[in-house]
């Protein structure tokens, strides 16, 4: 089973030497009919990721919403190449 949720990036913290970012995200709860629907199923949650790959951390923008899918490890998954 895969769990899908919607999170908003609310803060991006840069390392002092600019080598990494810590991405802070919270589950969405309002702002649109879809978001209000999500909040019924995922009423709260936070994600914090420390990322040192510039190609990866540059994919995140403060204020932007992202879908997050969670599935058990070991399951075959197809992901997009960041190029």
PDB file of C-alpha atoms in Angstrom:
ATOM      1  CA  UNK A   1       0.000   0.000   0.000  1.00  0.00           C
ATOM      2  CA  UNK A   2       1.177   3.521  -0.785  1.00  0.00           C
ATOM      3  CA  UNK A   3       0.216   6.501   1.364  1.00  0.00           C
ATOM      4  CA  UNK A   4       0.025   9.841  -0.433  1.00  0.00           C
ATOM      5  CA  UNK A   5      -0.002  13.177   1.377  1.00  0.00           C
ATOM      6  CA  UNK A   6       0.450  16.823   0.457  1.00  0.00           C
ATOM      7  CA  UNK A   7       3.048  18.987   2.220  1.00  0.00           C
ATOM      8  CA  UNK A   8       4.109  22.638   1.953  1.00  0.00           C
ATOM      9  CA  UNK A   9       7.729  23.693   2.177  1.00  0.00           C
ATOM     10  CA  UNK A  10       7.549  26.421   4.787  1.00  0.00           C
ATOM     11  CA  UNK A  11      11.246  27.027   5.452  1.00  0.00           C
ATOM     12  CA  UNK A  12      14.592  26.272   3.808  1.00  0.00           C
ATOM     13  CA  UNK A  13      17.606  26.576   6.076  1.00  0.00           C
ATOM     14  CA  UNK A  14      20.985  27.064   4.348  1.00  0.00           C
ATOM     15  CA  UNK A  15      24.185  25.735   5.893  1.00  0.00           C
ATOM     16  CA  UNK A  16      26.725  28.423   6.846  1.00  0.00           C
ATOM     17  CA  UNK A  17      29.100  27.170   4.136  1.00  0.00           C
ATOM     18  CA  UNK A  18      26.232  26.857   1.586  1.00  0.00           C
ATOM     19  CA  UNK A  19      26.974  23.138   1.125  1.00  0.00           C
ATOM     20  CA  UNK A  20      23.569  21.829   2.179  1.00  0.00           C
ATOM     21  CA  UNK A  21      19.991  22.726   3.015  1.00  0.00           C
ATOM     22  CA  UNK A  22      17.520  21.563   5.628  1.00  0.00           C
ATOM     23  CA  UNK A  23      14.030  21.459   4.162  1.00  0.00           C
ATOM     24  CA  UNK A  24      11.120  21.934   6.602  1.00  0.00           C
ATOM     25  CA  UNK A  25       7.673  20.836   5.444  1.00  0.00           C
ATOM     26  CA  UNK A  26       4.228  20.586   7.054  1.00  0.00           C
ATOM     27  CA  UNK A  27       1.045  18.855   5.937  1.00  0.00           C
ATOM     28  CA  UNK A  28      -1.365  21.210   4.148  1.00  0.00           C
ATOM     29  CA  UNK A  29      -4.691  21.907   5.823  1.00  0.00           C
ATOM     30  CA  UNK A  30      -6.260  24.855   3.984  1.00  0.00           C
ATOM     31  CA  UNK A  31      -6.030  27.165   1.002  1.00  0.00           C
ATOM     32  CA  UNK A  32      -8.111  25.149  -1.449  1.00  0.00           C
ATOM     33  CA  UNK A  33     -10.896  22.570  -1.587  1.00  0.00           C
ATOM     34  CA  UNK A  34      -8.291  19.884  -2.324  1.00  0.00           C
ATOM     35  CA  UNK A  35      -6.163  20.915   0.673  1.00  0.00           C
ATOM     36  CA  UNK A  36      -9.159  20.828   2.985  1.00  0.00           C
ATOM     37  CA  UNK A  37      -9.813  17.285   1.727  1.00  0.00           C
ATOM     38  CA  UNK A  38      -6.223  16.291   2.442  1.00  0.00           C
ATOM     39  CA  UNK A  39      -6.479  17.638   5.983  1.00  0.00           C
ATOM     40  CA  UNK A  40      -9.340  15.244   6.709  1.00  0.00           C
ATOM     41  CA  UNK A  41      -7.069  12.316   5.831  1.00  0.00           C
ATOM     42  CA  UNK A  42      -3.684  13.709   6.901  1.00  0.00           C
ATOM     43  CA  UNK A  43      -4.593  16.246   9.586  1.00  0.00           C
ATOM     44  CA  UNK A  44      -1.025  16.930  10.602  1.00  0.00           C
ATOM     45  CA  UNK A  45       2.541  16.013   9.935  1.00  0.00           C
ATOM     46  CA  UNK A  46       6.021  17.382   9.501  1.00  0.00           C
ATOM     47  CA  UNK A  47       8.992  16.404   7.375  1.00  0.00           C
ATOM     48  CA  UNK A  48      12.510  17.675   7.876  1.00  0.00           C
ATOM     49  CA  UNK A  49      15.221  16.629   5.404  1.00  0.00           C
ATOM     50  CA  UNK A  50      18.906  17.518   5.438  1.00  0.00           C
ATOM     51  CA  UNK A  51      20.115  17.446   1.806  1.00  0.00           C
ATOM     52  CA  UNK A  52      23.704  17.917   0.615  1.00  0.00           C
ATOM     53  CA  UNK A  53      23.111  17.302  -3.116  1.00  0.00           C
ATOM     54  CA  UNK A  54      22.610  20.706  -4.829  1.00  0.00           C
ATOM     55  CA  UNK A  55      20.583  19.145  -7.667  1.00  0.00           C
ATOM     56  CA  UNK A  56      18.197  17.756  -5.058  1.00  0.00           C
ATOM     57  CA  UNK A  57      17.930  20.700  -2.662  1.00  0.00           C
ATOM     58  CA  UNK A  58      17.404  23.137  -5.527  1.00  0.00           C
ATOM     59  CA  UNK A  59      14.161  21.304  -6.374  1.00  0.00           C
ATOM     60  CA  UNK A  60      12.503  22.813  -3.286  1.00  0.00           C
ATOM     61  CA  UNK A  61      10.961  26.287  -3.062  1.00  0.00           C
ATOM     62  CA  UNK A  62       9.662  27.944   0.072  1.00  0.00           C
ATOM     63  CA  UNK A  63       5.860  28.215  -0.047  1.00  0.00           C
ATOM     64  CA  UNK A  64       5.433  25.549  -2.735  1.00  0.00           C
ATOM     65  CA  UNK A  65       3.306  22.416  -2.150  1.00  0.00           C
ATOM     66  CA  UNK A  66       4.568  18.876  -2.828  1.00  0.00           C
ATOM     67  CA  UNK A  67       3.003  15.435  -2.919  1.00  0.00           C
ATOM     68  CA  UNK A  68       4.756  12.843  -0.790  1.00  0.00           C
ATOM     69  CA  UNK A  69       4.273   9.121  -1.412  1.00  0.00           C
ATOM     70  CA  UNK A  70       5.308   6.599   1.225  1.00  0.00           C
ATOM     71  CA  UNK A  71       5.601   2.907   0.496  1.00  0.00           C
ATOM     72  CA  UNK A  72       7.429  -0.012   2.103  1.00  0.00           C
ATOM     73  CA  UNK A  73      11.118  -0.297   1.244  1.00  0.00           C
ATOM     74  CA  UNK A  74      12.036  -3.036  -1.196  1.00  0.00           C
ATOM     75  CA  UNK A  75       9.153  -2.296  -3.517  1.00  0.00           C
ATOM     76  CA  UNK A  76      10.169  -1.441  -7.075  1.00  0.00           C
ATOM     77  CA  UNK A  77       9.716   2.254  -7.762  1.00  0.00           C
ATOM     78  CA  UNK A  78      10.292   4.414 -10.839  1.00  0.00           C
ATOM     79  CA  UNK A  79      11.669   7.887 -10.132  1.00  0.00           C
ATOM     80  CA  UNK A  80      12.531  10.789 -12.383  1.00  0.00           C
ATOM     81  CA  UNK A  81      16.184  11.546 -13.048  1.00  0.00           C
ATOM     82  CA  UNK A  82      17.147  15.010 -11.815  1.00  0.00           C
ATOM     83  CA  UNK A  83      18.960  16.480 -14.832  1.00  0.00           C
TER      84      UNK A  83
END
